[in-house]
C-alpha positions as a printed NumPy array, in Angstrom:
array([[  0.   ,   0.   ,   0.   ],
       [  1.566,   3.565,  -0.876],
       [  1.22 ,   6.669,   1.044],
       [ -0.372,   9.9  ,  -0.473],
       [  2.422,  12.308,  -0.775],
       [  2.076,  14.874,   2.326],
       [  3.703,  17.832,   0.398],
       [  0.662,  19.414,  -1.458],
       [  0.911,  21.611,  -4.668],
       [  0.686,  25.421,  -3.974],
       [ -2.025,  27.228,  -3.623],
       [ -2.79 ,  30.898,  -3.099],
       [ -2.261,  30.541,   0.779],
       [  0.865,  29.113,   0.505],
       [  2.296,  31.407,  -2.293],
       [  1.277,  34.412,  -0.012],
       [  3.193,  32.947,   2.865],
       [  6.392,  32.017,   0.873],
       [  6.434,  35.273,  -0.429],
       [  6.244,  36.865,   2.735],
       [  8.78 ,  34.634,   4.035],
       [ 11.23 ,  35.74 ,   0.995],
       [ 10.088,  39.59 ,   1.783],
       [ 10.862,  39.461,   5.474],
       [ 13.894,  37.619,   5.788],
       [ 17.287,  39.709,   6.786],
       [ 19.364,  36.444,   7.038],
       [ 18.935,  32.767,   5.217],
       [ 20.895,  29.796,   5.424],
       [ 22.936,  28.701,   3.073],
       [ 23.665,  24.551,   2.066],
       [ 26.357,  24.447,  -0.668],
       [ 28.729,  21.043,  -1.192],
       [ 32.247,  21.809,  -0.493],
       [ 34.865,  20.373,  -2.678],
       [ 35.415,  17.134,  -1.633],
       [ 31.843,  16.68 ,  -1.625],
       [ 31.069,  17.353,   2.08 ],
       [ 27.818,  19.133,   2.908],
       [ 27.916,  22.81 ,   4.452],
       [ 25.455,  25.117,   6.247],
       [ 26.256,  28.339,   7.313],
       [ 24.459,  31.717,   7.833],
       [ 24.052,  34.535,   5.207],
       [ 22.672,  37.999,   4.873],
       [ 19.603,  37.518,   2.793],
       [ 17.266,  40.309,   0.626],
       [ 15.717,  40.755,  -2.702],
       [ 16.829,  41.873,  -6.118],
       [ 14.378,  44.796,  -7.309],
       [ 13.592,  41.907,  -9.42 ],
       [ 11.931,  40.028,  -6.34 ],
       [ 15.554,  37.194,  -6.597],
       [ 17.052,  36.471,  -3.609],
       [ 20.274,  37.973,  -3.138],
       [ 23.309,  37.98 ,  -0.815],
       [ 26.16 ,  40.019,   0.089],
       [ 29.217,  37.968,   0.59 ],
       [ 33.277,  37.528,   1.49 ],
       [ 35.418,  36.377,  -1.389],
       [ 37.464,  34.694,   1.368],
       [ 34.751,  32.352,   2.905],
       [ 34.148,  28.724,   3.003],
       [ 30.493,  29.085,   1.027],
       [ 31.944,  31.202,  -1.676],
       [ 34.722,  29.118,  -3.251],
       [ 32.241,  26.21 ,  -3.083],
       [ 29.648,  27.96 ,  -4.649],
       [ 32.12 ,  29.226,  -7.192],
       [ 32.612,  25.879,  -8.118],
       [ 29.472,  24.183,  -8.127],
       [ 26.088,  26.793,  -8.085],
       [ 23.462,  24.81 ,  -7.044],
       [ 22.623,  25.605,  -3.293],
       [ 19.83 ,  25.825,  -1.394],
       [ 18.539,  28.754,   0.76 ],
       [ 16.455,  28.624,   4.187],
       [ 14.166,  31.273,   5.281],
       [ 11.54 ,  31.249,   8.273],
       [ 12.685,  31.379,  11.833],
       [ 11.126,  30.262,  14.972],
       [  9.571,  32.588,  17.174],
       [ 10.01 ,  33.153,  20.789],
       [  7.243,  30.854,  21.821],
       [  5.947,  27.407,  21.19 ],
       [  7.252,  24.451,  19.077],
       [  9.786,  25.934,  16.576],
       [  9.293,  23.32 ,  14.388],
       [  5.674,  24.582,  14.062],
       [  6.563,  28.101,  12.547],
       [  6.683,  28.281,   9.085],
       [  9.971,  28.122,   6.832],
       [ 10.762,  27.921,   3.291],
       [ 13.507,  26.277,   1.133],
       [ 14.722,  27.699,  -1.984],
       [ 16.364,  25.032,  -4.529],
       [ 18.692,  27.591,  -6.305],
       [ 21.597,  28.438,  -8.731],
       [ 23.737,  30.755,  -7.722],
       [ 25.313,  33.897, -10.056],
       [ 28.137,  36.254,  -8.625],
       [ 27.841,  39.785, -10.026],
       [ 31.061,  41.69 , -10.66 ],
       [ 32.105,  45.133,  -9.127],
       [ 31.883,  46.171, -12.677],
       [ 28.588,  44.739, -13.826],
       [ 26.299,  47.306, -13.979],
       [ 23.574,  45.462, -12.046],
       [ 26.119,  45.591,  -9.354],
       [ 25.747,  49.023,  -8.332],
       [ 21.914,  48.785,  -8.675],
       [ 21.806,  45.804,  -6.599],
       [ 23.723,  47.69 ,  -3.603],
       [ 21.399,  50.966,  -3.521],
       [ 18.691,  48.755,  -3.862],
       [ 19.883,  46.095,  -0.947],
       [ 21.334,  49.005,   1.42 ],
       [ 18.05 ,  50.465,   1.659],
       [ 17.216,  47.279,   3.48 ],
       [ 20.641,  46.406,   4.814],
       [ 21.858,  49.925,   5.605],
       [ 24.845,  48.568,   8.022],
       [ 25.92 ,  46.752,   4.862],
       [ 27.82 ,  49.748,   3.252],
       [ 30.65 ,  48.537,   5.739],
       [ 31.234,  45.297,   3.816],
       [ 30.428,  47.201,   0.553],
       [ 33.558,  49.153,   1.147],
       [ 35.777,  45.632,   1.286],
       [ 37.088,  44.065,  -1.888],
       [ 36.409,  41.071,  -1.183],
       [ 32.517,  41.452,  -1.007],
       [ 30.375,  41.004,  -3.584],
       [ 26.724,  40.12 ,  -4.367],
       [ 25.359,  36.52 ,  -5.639],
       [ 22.025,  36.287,  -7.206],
       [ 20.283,  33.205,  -6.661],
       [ 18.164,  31.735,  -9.479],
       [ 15.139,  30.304,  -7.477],
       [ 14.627,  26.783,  -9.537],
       [ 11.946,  25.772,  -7.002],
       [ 10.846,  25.521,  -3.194],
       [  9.544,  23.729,  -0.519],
       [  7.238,  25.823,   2.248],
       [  6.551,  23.76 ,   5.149],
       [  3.812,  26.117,   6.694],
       [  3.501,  24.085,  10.126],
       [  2.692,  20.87 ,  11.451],
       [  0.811,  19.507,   8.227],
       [  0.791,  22.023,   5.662],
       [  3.522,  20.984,   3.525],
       [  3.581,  22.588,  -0.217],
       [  5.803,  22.609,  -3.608],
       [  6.454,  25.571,  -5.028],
       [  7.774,  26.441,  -8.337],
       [  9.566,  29.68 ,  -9.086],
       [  6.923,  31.445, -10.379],
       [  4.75 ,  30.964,  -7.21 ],
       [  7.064,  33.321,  -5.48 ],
       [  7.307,  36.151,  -7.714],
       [  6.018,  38.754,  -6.159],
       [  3.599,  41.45 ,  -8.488],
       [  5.134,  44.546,  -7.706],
       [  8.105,  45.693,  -6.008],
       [  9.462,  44.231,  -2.54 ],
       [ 12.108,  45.663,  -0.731]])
């Protein structure tokens, strides 16, 4: 006898919550494989492109970036617990992704740090460091797990937003 799948297809509920999710989120974290194929989680600032695409701000000299550098596909984390309760009842979302770096000399680059500092403003500090520089991640589809029960697929076009987020 087979199981139903649990994880449900998306629905306008669930797209409204991802988004928000996505929209709200000053921090995500970050799985990438290293080199030698190991698995690694770590902790990184977290906004949106003007285009609603999740972005981050990152060192040159960390862990996450040469891996990501060598093999883009990651995955992203958003949702935290709050200060009450079962934390495994509050809502998060996980972004399958590929990630892009953008140059200092890209043009999108310096739209992409007016755009983020507005959000971010203690940012302009790492701004100022060579070794920072933004990736934009290509959202290639998501999993929102909205609570105990309310489990949903997402594709990428559930969680564009229609107009602008900041």
């Amino acid at each position: 006898m087979t199981m139903p799948d649990p994880v449900r297809p998306a629905d306008d509920d669930a797209r409204a919550l991802a988004q928000s999710l996505m929209a709200s989120a000053r921090f995500a974290a970050l799985g990438v494989l290293l080199e030698d194929g190991s698995p690694l989680v770590t902790r990184v600032a977290f906004g949106l492109a003007p285009q609603g695409d999740p972005v981050s701000l990152i060192s040159g000299l960390a862990l996450h970036t040469a891996a990501l550098r060598q093999r883009p596909a990651c995955s992203l984390l958003v949702g935290e617990p709050g200060g009450k309760g079962d934390p495994l009842a509050h809502p998060r979302l996980s972004l399958m992704c590929r990630a892009r770096f953008i140059s200092r000399q890209d043009p999108e680059h310096e739209v992409l740090a007016a755009h983020y500092l507005r959000r971010q403003p203690k940012a302009k500090l790492y701004l100022q460091l060579a070794d920072f520089t933004f990736v934009r991640f290509t959202v290639t589809g998501a999993h929102l797990n909205g609570g105990f029960g309310k489990a949903f697929r997402l594709a990428a076009t559930d969680l564009q937003h229609s107009g602008g987020t900041g």
